mmCIF file of C-alpha atoms in Angstrom:
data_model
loop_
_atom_site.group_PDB
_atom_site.id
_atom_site.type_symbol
_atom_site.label_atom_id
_atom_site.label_comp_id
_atom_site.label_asym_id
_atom_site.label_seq_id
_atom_site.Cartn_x
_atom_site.Cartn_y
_atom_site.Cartn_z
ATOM 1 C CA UNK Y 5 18.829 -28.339 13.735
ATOM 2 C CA UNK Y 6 16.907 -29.517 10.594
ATOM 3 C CA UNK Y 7 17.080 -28.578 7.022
ATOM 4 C CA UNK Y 8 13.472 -28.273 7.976
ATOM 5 C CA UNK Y 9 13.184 -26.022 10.618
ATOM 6 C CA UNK Y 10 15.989 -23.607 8.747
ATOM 7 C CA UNK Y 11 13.528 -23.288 5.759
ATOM 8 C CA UNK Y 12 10.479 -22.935 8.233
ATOM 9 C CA UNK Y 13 12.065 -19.843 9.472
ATOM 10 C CA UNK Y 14 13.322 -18.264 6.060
ATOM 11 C CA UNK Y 15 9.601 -18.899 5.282
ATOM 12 C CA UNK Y 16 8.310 -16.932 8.438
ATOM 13 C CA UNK Y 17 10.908 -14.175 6.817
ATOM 14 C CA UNK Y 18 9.456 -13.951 3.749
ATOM 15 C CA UNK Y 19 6.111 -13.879 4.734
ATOM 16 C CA UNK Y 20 7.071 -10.675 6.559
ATOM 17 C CA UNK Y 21 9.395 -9.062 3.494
ATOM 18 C CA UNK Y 22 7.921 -6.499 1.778
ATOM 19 C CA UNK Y 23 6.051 -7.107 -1.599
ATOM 20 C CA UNK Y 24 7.738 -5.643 -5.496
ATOM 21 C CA UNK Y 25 3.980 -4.267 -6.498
ATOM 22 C CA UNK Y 26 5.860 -3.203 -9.900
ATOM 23 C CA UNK Y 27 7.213 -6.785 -11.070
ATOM 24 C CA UNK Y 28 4.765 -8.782 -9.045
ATOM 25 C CA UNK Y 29 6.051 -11.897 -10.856
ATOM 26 C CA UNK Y 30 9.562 -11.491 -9.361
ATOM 27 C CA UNK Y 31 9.524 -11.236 -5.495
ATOM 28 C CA UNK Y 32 13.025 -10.976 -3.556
ATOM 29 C CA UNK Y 33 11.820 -13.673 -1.007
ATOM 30 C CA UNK Y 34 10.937 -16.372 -3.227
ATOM 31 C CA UNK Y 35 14.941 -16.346 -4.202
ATOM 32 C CA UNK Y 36 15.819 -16.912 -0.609
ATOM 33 C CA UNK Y 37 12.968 -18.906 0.100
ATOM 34 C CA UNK Y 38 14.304 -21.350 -3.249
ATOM 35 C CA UNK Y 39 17.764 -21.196 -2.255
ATOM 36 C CA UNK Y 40 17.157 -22.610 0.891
ATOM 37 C CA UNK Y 41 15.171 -25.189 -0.026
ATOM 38 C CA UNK Y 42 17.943 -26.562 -2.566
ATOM 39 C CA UNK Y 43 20.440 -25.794 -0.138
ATOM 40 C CA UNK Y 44 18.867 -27.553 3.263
ATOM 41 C CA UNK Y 45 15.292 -28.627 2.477
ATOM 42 C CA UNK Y 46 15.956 -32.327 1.835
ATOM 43 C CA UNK Y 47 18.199 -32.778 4.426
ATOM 44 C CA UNK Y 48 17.412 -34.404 8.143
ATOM 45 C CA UNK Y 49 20.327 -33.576 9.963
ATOM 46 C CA UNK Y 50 22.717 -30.936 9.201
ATOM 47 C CA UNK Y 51 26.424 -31.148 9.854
ATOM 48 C CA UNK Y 52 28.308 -28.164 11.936
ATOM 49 C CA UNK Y 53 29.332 -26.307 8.855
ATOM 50 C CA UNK Y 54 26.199 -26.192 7.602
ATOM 51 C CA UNK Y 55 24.371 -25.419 10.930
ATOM 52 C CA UNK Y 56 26.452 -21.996 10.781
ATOM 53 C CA UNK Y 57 25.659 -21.438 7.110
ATOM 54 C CA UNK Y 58 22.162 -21.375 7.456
ATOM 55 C CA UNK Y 59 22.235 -19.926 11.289
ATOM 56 C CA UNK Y 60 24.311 -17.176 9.091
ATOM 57 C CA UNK Y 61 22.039 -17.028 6.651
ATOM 58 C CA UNK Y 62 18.825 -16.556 8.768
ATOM 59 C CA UNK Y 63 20.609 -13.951 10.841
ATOM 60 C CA UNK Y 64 21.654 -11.949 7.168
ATOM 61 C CA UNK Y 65 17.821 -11.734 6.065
ATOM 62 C CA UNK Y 66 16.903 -10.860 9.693
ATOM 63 C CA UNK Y 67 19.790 -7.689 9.402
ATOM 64 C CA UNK Y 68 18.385 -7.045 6.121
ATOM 65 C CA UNK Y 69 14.745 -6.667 7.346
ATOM 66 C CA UNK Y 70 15.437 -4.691 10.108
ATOM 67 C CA UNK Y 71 17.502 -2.004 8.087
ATOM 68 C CA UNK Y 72 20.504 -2.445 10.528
ATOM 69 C CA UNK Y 73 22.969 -1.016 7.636
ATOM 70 C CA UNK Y 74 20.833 1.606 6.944
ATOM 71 C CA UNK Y 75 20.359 2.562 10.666
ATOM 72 C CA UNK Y 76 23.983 1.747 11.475
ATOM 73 C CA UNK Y 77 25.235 4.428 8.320
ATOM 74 C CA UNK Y 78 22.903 6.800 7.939
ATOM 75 C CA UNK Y 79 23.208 8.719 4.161
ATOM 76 C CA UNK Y 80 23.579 12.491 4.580
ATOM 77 C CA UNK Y 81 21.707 15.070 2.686
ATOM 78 C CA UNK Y 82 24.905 15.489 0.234
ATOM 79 C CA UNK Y 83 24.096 12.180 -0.827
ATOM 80 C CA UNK Y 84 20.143 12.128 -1.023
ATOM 81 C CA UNK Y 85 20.592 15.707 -2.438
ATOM 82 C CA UNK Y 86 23.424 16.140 -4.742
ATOM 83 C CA UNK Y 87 24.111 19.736 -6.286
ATOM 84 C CA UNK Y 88 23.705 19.144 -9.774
ATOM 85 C CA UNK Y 89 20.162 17.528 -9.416
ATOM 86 C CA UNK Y 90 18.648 17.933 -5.795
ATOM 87 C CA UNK Y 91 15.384 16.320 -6.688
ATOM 88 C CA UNK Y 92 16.535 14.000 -8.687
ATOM 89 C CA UNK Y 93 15.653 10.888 -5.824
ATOM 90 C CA UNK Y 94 12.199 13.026 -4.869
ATOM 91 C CA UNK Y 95 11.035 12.414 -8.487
ATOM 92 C CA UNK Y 96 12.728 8.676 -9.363
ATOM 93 C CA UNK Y 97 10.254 8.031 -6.291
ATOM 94 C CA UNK Y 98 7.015 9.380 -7.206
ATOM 95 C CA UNK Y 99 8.298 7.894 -10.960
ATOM 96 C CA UNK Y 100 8.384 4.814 -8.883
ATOM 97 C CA UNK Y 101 4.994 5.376 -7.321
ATOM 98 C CA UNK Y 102 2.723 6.456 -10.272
ATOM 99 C CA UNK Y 103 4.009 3.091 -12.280
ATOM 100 C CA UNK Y 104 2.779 0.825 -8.592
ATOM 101 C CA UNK Y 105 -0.625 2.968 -9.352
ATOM 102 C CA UNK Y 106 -0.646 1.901 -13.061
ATOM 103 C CA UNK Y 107 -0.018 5.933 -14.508
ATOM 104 C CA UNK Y 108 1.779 6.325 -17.927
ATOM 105 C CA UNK Y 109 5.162 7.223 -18.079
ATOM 106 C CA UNK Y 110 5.271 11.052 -18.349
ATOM 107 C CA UNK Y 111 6.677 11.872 -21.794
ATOM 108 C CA UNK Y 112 4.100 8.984 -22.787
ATOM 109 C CA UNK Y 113 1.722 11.183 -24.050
ATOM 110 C CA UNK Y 114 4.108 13.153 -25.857
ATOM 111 C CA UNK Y 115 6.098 10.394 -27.517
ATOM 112 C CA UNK Y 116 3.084 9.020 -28.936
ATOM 113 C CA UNK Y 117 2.223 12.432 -30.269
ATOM 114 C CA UNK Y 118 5.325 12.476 -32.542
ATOM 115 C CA UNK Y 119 4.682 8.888 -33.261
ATOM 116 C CA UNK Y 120 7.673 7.799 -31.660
ATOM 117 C CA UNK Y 121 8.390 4.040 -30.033
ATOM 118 C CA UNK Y 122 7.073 3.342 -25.936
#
């Protein structure tokens, strides 16, 4: 195994991993992508230890994409509804969604009423 090949295929990952439409600037994959290029890119030949680093690390991203922790332990309604707030996840995500669709913030319109800071 090459230093090569072993970024090839975190590349083929990161092709695949899903795109951060609110900081478009900072994408999860090009940190992998970088760290394995500094950790295997310039090297020919690979010794055993790190063979099983990066067969390790191409087999963590390849967990992570699939969602095998979140599969393997599902989270319970106690958690995704808690008592004192039970929408409180339901609205962080459409909070979430109308910044990817470029909405104000909704006390926006308010704050700027009392002349207050954004």
């Amino acid at each position: 195994m090459s230093g090569r090949s072993v970024v090839a295929s975190v590349k083929k990952l990161a092709q695949a991993w899903p795109k951060d439409r609110i900081r478009p600037q900072f994408q999860f994959c090009d940190a992998f992508v970088s760290a394995a290029e500094r950790s295997f890119g310039s090297k020919e030949t690979l010794s055993s230890a790190e063979q099983a680093s990066a067969q390790r690390m191409v087999a963590s991203l390849q967990r992570l994409q699939r969602n095998d922790a979140k599969n393997r332990y599902p989270v319970g309604p106690i958690i995704t509804q808690p008592q004192s707030m039970p929408k409180h996840y339901v609205n962080l995500l459409q909070g979430l969604q109308r910044a990817e669709s470029g909405e104000e913030p909704r006390f926006a319109r308010l704050k700027r009423f009392f002349g207050m800071q954004i």
